[in-house]
Coordinates of C-alpha atoms and ligand atoms in Angstrom, one line a residue:
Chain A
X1173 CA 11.2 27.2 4.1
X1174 CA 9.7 24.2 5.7
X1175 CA 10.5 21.2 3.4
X1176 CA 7.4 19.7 1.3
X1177 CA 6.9 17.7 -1.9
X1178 CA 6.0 19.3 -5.0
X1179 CA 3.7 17.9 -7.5
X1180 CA 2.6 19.2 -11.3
X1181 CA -0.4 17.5 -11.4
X1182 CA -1.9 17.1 -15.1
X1183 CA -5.6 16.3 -14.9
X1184 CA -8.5 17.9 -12.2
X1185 CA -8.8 13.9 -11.4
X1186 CA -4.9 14.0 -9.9
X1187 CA -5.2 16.5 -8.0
X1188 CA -8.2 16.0 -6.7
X1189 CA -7.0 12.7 -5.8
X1190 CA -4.0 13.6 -4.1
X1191 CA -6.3 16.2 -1.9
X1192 CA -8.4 13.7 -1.2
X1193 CA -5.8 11.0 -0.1
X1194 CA -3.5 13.8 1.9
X1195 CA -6.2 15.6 3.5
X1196 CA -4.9 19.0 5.5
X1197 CA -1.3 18.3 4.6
X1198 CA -1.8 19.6 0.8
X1199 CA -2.5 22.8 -0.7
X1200 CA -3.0 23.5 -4.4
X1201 CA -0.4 25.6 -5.6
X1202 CA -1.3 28.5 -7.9
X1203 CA 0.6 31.4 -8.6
X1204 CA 1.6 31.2 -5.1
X1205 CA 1.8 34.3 -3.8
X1206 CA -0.3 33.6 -0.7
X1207 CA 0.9 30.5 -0.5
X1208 CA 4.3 30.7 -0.7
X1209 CA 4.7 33.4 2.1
X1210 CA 2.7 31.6 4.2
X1211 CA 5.0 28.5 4.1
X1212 CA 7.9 30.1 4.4
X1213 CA 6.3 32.2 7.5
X1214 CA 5.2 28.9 8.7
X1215 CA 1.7 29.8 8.4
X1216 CA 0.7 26.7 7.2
X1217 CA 2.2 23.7 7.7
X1218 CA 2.2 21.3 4.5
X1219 CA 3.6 18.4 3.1
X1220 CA 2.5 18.3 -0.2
X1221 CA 2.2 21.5 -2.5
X1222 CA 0.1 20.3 -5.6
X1223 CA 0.8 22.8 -8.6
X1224 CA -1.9 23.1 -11.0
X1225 CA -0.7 25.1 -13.4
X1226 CA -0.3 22.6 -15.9
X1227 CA -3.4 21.6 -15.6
X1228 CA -5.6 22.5 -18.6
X1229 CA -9.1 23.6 -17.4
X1230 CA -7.5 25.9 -15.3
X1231 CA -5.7 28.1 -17.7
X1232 CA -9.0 28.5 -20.0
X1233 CA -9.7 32.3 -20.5
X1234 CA -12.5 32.2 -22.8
X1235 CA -15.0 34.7 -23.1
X1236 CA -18.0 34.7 -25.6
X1237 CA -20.3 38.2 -25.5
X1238 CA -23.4 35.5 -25.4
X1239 CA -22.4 32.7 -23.3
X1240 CA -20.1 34.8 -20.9
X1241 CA -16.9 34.2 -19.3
X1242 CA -14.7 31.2 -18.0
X1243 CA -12.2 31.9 -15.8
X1244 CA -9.7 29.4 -15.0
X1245 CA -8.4 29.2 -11.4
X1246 CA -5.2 29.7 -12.1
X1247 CA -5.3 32.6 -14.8
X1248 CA -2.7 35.3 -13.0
X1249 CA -4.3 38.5 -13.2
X1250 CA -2.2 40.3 -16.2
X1251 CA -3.6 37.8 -18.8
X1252 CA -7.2 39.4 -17.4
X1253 CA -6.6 42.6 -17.9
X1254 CA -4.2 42.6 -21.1
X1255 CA -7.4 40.9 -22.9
X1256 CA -9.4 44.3 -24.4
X1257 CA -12.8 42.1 -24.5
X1258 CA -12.8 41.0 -21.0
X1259 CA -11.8 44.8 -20.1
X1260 CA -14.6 46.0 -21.7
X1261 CA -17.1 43.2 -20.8
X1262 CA -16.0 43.3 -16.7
X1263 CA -14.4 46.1 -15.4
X1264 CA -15.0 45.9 -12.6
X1265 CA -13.2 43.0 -12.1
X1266 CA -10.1 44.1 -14.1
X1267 CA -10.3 47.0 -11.7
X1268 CA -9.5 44.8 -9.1
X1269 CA -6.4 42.4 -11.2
X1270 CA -4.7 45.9 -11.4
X1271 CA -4.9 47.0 -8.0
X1272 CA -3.3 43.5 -6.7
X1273 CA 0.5 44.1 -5.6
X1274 CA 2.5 45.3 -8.4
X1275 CA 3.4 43.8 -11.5
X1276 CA 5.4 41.5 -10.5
X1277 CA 2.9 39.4 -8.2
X1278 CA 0.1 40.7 -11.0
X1279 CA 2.6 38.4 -13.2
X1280 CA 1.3 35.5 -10.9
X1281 CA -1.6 35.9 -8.4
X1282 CA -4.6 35.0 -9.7
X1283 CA -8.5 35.9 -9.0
X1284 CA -9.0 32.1 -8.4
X1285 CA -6.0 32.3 -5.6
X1286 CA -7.6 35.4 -4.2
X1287 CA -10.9 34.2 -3.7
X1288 CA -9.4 30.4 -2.5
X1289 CA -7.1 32.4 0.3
X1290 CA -10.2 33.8 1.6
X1291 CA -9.0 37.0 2.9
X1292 CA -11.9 39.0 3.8
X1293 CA -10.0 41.9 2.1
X1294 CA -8.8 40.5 -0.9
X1295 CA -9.8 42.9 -4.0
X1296 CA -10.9 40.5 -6.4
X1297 CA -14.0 38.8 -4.4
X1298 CA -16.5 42.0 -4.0
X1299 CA -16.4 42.6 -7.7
X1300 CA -17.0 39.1 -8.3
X1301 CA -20.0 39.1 -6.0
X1302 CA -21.5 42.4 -8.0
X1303 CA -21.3 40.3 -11.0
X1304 CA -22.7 37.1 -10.1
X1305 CA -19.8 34.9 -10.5
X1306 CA -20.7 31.3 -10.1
X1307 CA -17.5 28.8 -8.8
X1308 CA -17.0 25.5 -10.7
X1309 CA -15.8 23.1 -8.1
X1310 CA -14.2 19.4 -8.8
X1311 CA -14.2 17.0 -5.9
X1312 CA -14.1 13.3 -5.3
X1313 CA -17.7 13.3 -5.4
X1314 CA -18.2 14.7 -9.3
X1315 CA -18.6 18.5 -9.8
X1316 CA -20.5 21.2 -8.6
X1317 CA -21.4 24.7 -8.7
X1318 CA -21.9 27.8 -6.2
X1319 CA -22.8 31.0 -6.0
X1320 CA -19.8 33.4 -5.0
X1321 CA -21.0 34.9 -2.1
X1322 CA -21.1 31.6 -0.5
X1323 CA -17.7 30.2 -0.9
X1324 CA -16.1 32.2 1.6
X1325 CA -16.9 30.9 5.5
X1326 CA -14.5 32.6 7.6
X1327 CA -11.0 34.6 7.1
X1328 CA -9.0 31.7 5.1
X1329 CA -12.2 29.3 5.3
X1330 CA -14.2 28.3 2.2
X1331 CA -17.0 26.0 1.1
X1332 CA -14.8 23.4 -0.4
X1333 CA -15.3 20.2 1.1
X1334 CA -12.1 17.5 1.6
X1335 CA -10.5 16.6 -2.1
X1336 CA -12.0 19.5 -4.0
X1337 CA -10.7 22.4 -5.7
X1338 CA -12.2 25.5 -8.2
X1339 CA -12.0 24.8 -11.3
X1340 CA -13.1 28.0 -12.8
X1341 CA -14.8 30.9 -11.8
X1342 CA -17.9 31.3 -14.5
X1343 CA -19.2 34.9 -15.0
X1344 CA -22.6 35.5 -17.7
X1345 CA -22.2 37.5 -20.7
X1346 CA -22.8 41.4 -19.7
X1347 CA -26.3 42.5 -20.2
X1348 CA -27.5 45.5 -22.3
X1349 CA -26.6 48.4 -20.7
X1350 CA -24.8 47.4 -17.8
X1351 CA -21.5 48.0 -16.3
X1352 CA -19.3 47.1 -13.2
X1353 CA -16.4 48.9 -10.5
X1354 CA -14.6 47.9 -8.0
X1355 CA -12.3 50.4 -5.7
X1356 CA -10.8 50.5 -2.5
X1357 CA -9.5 53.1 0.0
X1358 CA -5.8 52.5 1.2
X1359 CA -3.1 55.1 2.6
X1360 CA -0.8 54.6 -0.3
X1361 CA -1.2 54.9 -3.8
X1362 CA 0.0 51.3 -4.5
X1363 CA 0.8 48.1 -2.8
X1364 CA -1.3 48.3 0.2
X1365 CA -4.6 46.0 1.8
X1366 CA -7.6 47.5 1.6
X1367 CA -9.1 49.3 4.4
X1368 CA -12.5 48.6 3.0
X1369 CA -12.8 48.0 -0.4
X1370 CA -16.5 48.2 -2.5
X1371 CA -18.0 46.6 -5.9
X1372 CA -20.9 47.3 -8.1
X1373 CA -22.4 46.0 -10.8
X1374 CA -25.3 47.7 -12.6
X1375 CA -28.0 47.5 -15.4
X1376 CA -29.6 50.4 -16.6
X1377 CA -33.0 51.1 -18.9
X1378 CA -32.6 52.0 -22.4
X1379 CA -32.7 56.0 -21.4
X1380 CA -29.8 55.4 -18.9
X1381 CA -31.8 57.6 -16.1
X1382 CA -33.3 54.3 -14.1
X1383 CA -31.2 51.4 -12.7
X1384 CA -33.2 48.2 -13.6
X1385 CA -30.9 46.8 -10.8
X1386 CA -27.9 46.8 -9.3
X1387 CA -25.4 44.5 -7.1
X1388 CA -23.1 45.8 -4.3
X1389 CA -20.4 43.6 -2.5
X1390 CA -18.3 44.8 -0.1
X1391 CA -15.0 43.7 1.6
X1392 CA -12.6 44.3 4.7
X1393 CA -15.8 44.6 7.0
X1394 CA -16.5 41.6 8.3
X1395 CA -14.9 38.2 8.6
X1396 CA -16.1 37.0 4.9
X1397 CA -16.3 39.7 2.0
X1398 CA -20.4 40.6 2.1
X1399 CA -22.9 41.0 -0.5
X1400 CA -25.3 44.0 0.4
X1401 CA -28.5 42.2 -0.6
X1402 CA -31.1 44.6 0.9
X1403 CA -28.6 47.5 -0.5
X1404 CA -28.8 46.2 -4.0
X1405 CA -32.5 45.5 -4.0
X1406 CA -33.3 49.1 -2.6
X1407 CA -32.3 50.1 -6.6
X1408 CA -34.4 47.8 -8.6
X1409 CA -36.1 49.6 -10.6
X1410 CA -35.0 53.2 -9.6
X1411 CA -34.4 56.4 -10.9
X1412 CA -31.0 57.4 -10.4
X1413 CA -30.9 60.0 -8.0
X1414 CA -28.8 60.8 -5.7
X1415 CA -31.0 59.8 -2.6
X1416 CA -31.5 56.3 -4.1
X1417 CA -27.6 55.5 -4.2
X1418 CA -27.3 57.7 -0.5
X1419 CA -30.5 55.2 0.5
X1420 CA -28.2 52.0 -0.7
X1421 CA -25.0 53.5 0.5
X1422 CA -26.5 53.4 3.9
X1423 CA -28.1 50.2 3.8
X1424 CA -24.8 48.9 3.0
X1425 CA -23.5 50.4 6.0
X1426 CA -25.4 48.9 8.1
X1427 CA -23.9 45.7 7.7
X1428 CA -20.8 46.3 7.7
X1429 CA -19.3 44.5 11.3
X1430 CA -15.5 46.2 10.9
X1431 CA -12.8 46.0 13.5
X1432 CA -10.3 48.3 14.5
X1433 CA -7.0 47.5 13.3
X1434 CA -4.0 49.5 12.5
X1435 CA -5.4 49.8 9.1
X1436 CA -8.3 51.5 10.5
X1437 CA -11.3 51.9 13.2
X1438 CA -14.4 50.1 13.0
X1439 CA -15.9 54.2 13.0
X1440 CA -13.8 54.8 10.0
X1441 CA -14.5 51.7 8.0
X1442 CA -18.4 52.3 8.7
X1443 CA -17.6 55.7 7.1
X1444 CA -16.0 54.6 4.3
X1445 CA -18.2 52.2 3.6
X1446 CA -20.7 54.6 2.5
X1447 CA -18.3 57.2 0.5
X1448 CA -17.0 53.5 -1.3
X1449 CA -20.5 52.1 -2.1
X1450 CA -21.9 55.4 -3.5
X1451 CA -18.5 56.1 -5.8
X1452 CA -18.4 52.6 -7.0
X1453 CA -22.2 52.8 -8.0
X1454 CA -21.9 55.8 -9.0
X1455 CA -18.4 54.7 -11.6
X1456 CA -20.5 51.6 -13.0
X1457 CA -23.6 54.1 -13.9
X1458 CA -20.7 56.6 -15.6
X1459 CA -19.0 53.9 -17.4
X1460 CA -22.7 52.7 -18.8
X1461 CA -23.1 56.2 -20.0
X1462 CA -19.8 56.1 -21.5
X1463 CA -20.0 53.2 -23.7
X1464 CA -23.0 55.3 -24.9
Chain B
X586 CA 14.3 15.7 3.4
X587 CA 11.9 15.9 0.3
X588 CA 12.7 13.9 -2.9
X589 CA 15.3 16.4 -5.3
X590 CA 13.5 17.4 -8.8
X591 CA 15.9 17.1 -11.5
X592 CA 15.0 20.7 -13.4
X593 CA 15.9 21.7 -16.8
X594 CA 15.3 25.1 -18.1
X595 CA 16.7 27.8 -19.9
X596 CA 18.5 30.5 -18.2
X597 CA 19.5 33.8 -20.3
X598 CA 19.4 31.4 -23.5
X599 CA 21.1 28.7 -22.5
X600 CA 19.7 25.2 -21.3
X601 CA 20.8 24.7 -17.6
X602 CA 19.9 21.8 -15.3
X603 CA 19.6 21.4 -11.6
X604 CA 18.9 19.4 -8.8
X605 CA 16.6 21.2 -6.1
X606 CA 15.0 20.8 -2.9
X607 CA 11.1 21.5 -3.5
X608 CA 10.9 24.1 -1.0
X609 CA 14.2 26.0 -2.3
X610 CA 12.9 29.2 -4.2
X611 CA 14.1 30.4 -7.6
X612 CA 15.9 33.0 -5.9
X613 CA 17.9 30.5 -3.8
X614 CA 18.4 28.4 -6.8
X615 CA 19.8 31.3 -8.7
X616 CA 22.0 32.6 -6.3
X617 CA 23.2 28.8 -4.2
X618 CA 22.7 26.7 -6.8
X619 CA 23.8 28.3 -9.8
X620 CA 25.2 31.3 -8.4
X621 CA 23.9 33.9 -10.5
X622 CA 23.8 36.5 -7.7
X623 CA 22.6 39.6 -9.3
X624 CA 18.8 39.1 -8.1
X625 CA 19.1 40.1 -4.5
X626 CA 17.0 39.2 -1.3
X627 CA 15.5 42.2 0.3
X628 CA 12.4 41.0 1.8
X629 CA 11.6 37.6 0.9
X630 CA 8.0 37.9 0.5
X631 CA 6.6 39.7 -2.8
X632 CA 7.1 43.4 -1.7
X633 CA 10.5 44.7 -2.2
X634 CA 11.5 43.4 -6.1
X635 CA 14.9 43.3 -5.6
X636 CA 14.2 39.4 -6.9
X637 CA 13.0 40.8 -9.8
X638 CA 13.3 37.9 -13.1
X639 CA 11.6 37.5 -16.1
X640 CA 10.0 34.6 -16.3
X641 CA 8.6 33.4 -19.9
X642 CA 8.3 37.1 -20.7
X643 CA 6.8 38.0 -17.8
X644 CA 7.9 39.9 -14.9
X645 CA 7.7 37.6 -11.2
X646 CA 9.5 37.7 -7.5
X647 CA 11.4 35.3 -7.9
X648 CA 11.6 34.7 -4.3
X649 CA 8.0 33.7 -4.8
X650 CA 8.4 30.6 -7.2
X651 CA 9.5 27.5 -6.7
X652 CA 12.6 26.1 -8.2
X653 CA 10.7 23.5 -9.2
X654 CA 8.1 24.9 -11.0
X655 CA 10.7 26.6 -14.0
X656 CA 11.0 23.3 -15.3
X657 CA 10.7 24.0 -19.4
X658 CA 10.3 27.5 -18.9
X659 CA 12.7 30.3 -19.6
X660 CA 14.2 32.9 -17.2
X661 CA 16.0 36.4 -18.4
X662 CA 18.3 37.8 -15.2
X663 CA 20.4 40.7 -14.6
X664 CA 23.1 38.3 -15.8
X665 CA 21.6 38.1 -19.5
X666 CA 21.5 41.9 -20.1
X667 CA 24.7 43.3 -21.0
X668 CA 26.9 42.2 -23.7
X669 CA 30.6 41.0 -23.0
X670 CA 31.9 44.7 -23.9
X671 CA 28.9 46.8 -24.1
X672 CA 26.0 47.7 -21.3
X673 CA 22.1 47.0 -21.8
X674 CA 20.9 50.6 -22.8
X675 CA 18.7 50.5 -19.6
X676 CA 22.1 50.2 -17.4
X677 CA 24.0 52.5 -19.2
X678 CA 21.0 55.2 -18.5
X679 CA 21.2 54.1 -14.6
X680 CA 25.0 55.2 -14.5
X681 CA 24.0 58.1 -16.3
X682 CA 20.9 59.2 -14.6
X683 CA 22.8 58.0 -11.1
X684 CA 20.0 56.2 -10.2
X685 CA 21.6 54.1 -7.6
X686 CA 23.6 54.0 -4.5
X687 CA 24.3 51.0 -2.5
X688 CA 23.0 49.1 -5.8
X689 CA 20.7 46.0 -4.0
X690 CA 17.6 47.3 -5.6
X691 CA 19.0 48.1 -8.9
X692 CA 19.2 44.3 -10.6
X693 CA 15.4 43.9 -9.9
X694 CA 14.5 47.8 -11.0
X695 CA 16.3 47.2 -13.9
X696 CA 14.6 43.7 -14.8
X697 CA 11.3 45.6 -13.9
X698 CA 12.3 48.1 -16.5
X699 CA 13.1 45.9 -19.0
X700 CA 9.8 44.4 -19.0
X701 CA 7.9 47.2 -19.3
X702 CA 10.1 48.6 -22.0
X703 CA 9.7 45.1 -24.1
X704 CA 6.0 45.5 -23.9
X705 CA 6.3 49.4 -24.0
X706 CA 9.0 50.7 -26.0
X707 CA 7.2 54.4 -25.0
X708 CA 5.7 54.6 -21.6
X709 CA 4.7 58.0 -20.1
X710 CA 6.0 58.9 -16.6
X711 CA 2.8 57.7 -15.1
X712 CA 3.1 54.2 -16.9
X713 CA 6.5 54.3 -15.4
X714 CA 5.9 54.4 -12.2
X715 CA 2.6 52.7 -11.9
X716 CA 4.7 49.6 -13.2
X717 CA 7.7 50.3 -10.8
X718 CA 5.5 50.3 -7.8
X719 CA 6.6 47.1 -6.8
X720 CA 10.1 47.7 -6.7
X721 CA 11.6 49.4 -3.5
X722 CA 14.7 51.5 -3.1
X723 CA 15.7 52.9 0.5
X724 CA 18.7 55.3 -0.5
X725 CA 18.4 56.7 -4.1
X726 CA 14.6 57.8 -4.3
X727 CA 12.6 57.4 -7.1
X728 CA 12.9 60.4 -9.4
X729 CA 16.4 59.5 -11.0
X730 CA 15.0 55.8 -11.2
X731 CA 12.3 57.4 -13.2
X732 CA 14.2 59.0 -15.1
X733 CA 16.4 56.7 -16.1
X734 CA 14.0 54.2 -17.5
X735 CA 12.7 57.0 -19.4
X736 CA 15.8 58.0 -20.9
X737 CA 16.6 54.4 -21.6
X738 CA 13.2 54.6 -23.5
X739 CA 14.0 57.3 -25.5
X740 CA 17.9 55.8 -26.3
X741 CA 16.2 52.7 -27.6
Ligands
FAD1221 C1 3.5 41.9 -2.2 C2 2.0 41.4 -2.2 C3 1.0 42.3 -2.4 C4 -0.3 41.9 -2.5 N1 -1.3 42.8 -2.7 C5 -2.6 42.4 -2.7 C6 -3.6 43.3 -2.9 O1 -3.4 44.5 -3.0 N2 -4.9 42.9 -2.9 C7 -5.2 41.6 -2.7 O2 -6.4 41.2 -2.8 N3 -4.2 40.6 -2.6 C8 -2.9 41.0 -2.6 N4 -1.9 40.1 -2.4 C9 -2.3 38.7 -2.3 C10 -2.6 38.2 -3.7 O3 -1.4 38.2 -4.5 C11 -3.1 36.8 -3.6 O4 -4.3 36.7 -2.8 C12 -3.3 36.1 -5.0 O5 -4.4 36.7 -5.7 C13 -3.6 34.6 -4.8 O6 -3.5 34.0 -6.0 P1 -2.3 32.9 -6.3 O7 -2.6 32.4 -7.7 O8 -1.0 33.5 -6.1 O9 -2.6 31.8 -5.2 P2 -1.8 30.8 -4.3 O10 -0.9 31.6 -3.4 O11 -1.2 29.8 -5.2 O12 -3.0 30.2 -3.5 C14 -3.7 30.9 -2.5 C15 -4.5 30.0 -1.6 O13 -5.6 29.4 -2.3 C16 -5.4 28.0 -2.4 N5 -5.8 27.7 -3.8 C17 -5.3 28.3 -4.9 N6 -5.9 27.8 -6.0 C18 -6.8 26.9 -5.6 C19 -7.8 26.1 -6.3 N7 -7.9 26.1 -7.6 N8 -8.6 25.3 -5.5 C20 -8.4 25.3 -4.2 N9 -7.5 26.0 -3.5 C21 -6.7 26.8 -4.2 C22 -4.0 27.7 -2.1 O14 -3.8 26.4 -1.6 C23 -3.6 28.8 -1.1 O15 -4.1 28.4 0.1 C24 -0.6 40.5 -2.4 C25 0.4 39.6 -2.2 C26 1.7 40.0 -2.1 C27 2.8 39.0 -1.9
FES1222 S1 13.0 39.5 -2.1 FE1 11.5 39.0 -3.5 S2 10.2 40.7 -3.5 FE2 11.6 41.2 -1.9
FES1223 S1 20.2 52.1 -4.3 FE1 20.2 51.3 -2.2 S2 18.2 50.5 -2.1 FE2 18.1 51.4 -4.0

C-alpha cells in the first residue's frame, strides 16, 4: 500500500481540523472497508488517513421511540442490527446492514461509510432516503444539517464542503403504523453489488387498508442513489390496491437513467426497477400488518 | 517513509508490542512482523476471509485494518485456538468432517466459525452458512465445511 500517516483523532474539532488544513490529501478513516481497498488499489491517493473511531459522537447508537434515532458515523453495521429496538423501529435499514459483504466486513463497514463513499449502489442509502434520514455535518464553519437525498452529488461525490465530516446520521422516531424495506436484486445469494436495489418506507391509517403515505428511494440507476418523489406522492392518501403501488412502481421507473454494465442492461434495470419498488412497498405494508 | 506507531495490544492473551509502518495491514503485521502466519492472503481486499481474526470479539478481514488501529484492542488468531496437546473442538471436527484440502482457507473458516459459535453455541444450517458467506474455498466445497462447524456445535 501507498505509504500515509495515520491519525486517532479524539474530538470532531481535530479532525475537522486536520481536514481542513490537509485539504484532498486526507480521508477520514472509518471502518475502512472502502477505504482501505481503494488505497491499496491506488484509487486514491492520500497522505493522511484520519481515524475517527475513537472519536465519541460517532460511536453514539441511541435510539428513543419519541425522539428517534442517532446514528453515529462510524457505528459498523452488526451493532445495528444486533440491537432488537432499532430492528423493530427501522427495518428497513437493518435490511440493508445485513446484506453488506459478509460478516466479516459487517464487523466493520458502517452505514455512515456507505453513504460517505457515495456509491450510487451502496445498500444502505435508499432505505435511508425512505426514512427521511437527516446528516449531521461538523465543519470549520460550525454544524449543519441535510436532508439525505442531498448528500450524494455524483458516484464518490458528496455535499461536504472542505474540513467537514458526518457526524451522525439522525432518523425520527417511527410513526404509528408505519414500517420500512429495503431489497436488492443480485446474481448470487451473498456478497454481490446490487443490480438495482429499492427502499420503502410507509405509514398506514388505523384500518391498515389506506397508505397515509409512503417514501420510495431507489439505487444503482443513476449516478447518485434517487428518491422517487412523484412515485411516493402518487400514494398519499391511497387505498392499497394493487394499481396504486403498479401506478408508483411505474413512476419510479421512469426515472430511473441505468447503464449497461456487466452487472446488467439499462432494459433490465428499468425492469427491475418496477418488480423492486412494488415488492419493497409491498414488504413495508406486510410488516405493518404484522406488528398488528 | 511515514513516522512508525509504537503499538501495544494483546494478541491470543498476551500483551505484544510492535513498531509498524501506517500503511502495513494487520495481516502483514501478523504474518512479517510478528510472524504468526496462520491468517493467510487470498485476495487482499475483503472478499476471500482467508484473513479471517477476531478482533475484540468480533469477526474482521484483517487484511482490511490497519496495524495501527489495534492499538489497546485484543486480537484471537488461528494461533490461539488449540491447546499445547489437545485441538480446538472446531479443528478436530474439520479433520474429521475432511473439510479441507490444500488448507489456505481453513485458518479464516475456522476463525469465522468460532465466532459464530461464541455468539451461537446452536446455529441451524442456514445460520451457518449465511455467516460463512464471506469465507471462500476453491477445492473442498462447502458442504463438509458445513458440516463440520455443525458437528463442532453439537461436540461443544
Ligand atoms: C468484500 C466487500 C463486500 C462489500 N459488499 C457491499 C454490499 O453488498 N453493499 C454495499 O453497499 N457495500 C458493500 N461493500 C462496501 C461497504 O463495506 C462500504 O461501503 C462500507 O459501508 C463503508 O463503511 P466503512 O465504515 O468501512 O467506511 P470507510 O471505508 O472507512 O470510508 C468510506 C469512505 O467514506 C469516507 N468517510 C467515512 N466516514 C466519514 C465521515 N464520518 N465523514 C466524511 N467522510 C467519511 C472515507 O474517507 C472513505 O472515502 C463491500 C465491501 C467489501 C470489501
Ligand atoms: S485476504 Fe483478506 S479477505 Fe481475502
Ligand atoms: S481447502 Fe483449498 S481453498 Fe479451501
Amino acid at each position: 500500500m501507498q505509504a500515509f500517516e495515520y491519525i486517532d483523532a479524539k474530538t470532531v474539532s481535530e479532525a475537522v481540523a486536520l481536514l481542513d488544513d490537509k485539504g484532498e490529501k486526507a480521508r477520514i478513516l472509518a471502518g475502512g472497508t472502502d477505504l482501505i481497498v481503494q488505497a491499496r488499489e491506488g484509487r486514491r491517493t492520500l497522505d493522511w488517513m484520519i481515524d475517527i473511531k475513537s472519536i465519541p459522537e460517532v460511536n453514539v447508537l441511541d435510539f428513543d421511540s419519541e425522539t428517534g434515532l442517532t446514528l453515529g458515523a462510524a457505528v459498523p453495521c452488526y451493532r445495528i442490527y444486533d440491537d432488537e429496538a432499532i430492528c423493530n423501529a427501522y427495518p428497513g435499514l437493518v435490511d440493508a446492514t445485513k446484506i453488506i459483504g459478509g460478516t466479516a466486513i459487517q464487523g466493520r463497514a458502517g452505514v455512515g461509510g456507505n453513504l460517505c463513499n457515495a456509491s450510487p449502489a451502496a445498500d444502505c442509502i435508499p432505505p435511508l432516503i425512505a426514512l427521511n434520514a437527516t446528516c449531521a455535518i461538523a465543519g470549520p464553519n460550525g454544524e449543519r444539517e441535510i436532508p439525505v437525498e442531498e448528500f450524494c452529488t455524483g458516484p464518490g461525490q458528496t455535499a461536504l464542503a472542505k474540513g467537514e465530516m458526518l457526524v451522525s446520521l439522525k432518523l425520527l422516531a417511527p410513526q404509528q403504523n408505519s414500517s420500512s424495506y429495503y431489497l436488492r436484486f443480485i446474481p448470487r445469494n451473498e456478497m454481490d453489488i446490487a443490480v438495482v436495489g429499492a427502499g420503502a418506507s410507509v405509514i398506514l391509517d388505523d384500518d391498515k387498508q389506506r397508505i397515509v403515505s409512503a417514501r420510495i428511494a431507489l439505487g444503482a440507476v443513476a449516478p447518485t442513489p434517487l428518491f422517487a418523489e412523484e412515485a411516493s406522492e402518487l400514494l398519499s392518501d391511497r387505498e392499497i390496491t394493487d394499481d396504486a403501488i403498479g401506478e408508483a412502481a411505474q413512476a419510479a421507473q421512469a426515472i430511473a437513467r441505468p447503464i449497461s454494465d456487466m452487472r446488467g442492461t439499462a432494459e433490465q434495470r428499468t425492469h427491475l426497477v418496477g418488480v423492486l419498488t412494488r415488492r419493497a412497498l409491498n414488504g413495508a405494508i406486510q410488516r405493518v400488518k404484522d406488528t398488528g | 517513509m511515514a513516522r512508525k506507531s509504537h503499538v501495544q495490544t494483546t494478541i491470543n492473551g498476551e500483551t505484544v508490542e510492535f513498531l509498524c509502518e501506517p500503511r502495513q495491514s494487520l495481516l502483514e503485521v501478523l504474518r512479517d512482523e510478528l510472524h504468526l502466519t496462520g491468517a493467510k492472503e487470498g485476495c487482499n481486499n475483503g472478499n476471500c476471509g482467508a484473513c479471517s481474526v477476531i478482533l475484540d470479539g468480533r469477526l474482521v478481514n484483517s487484511c482490511l485494518v490497519l496495524g495501527a488501529e489495534i492499538d489497546g484492542k485484543s486480537v484471537e488468531t488461528i494461533e490461539g485456538l488449540a491447546e499445547p496437546d489437545k485441538l480446538h473442538p472446531i479443528q478436530d471436527a474439520f479433520l474429521e468432517n475432511a473439510a479441507l484440502q490444500c488448507g489456505i482457507c481453513t485458518p479464516g473458516f475456522i476463525m469465522s466459525a468460532k465466532a459464530l459459535l461464541d455468539k451461537n453455541p446452536n446455529p441451524t444450517e442456514h445460520e451457518v452458512r449465511y455467516w460463512l458467506a464471506g469465507n471462500l474455498c476453491r477445492c473442498t466445497g462447502y458442504d463438509k465445511i458445513v458440516r463440520a462447524v455443525l458437528d463442532a456445535a453439537a461436540a461443544t
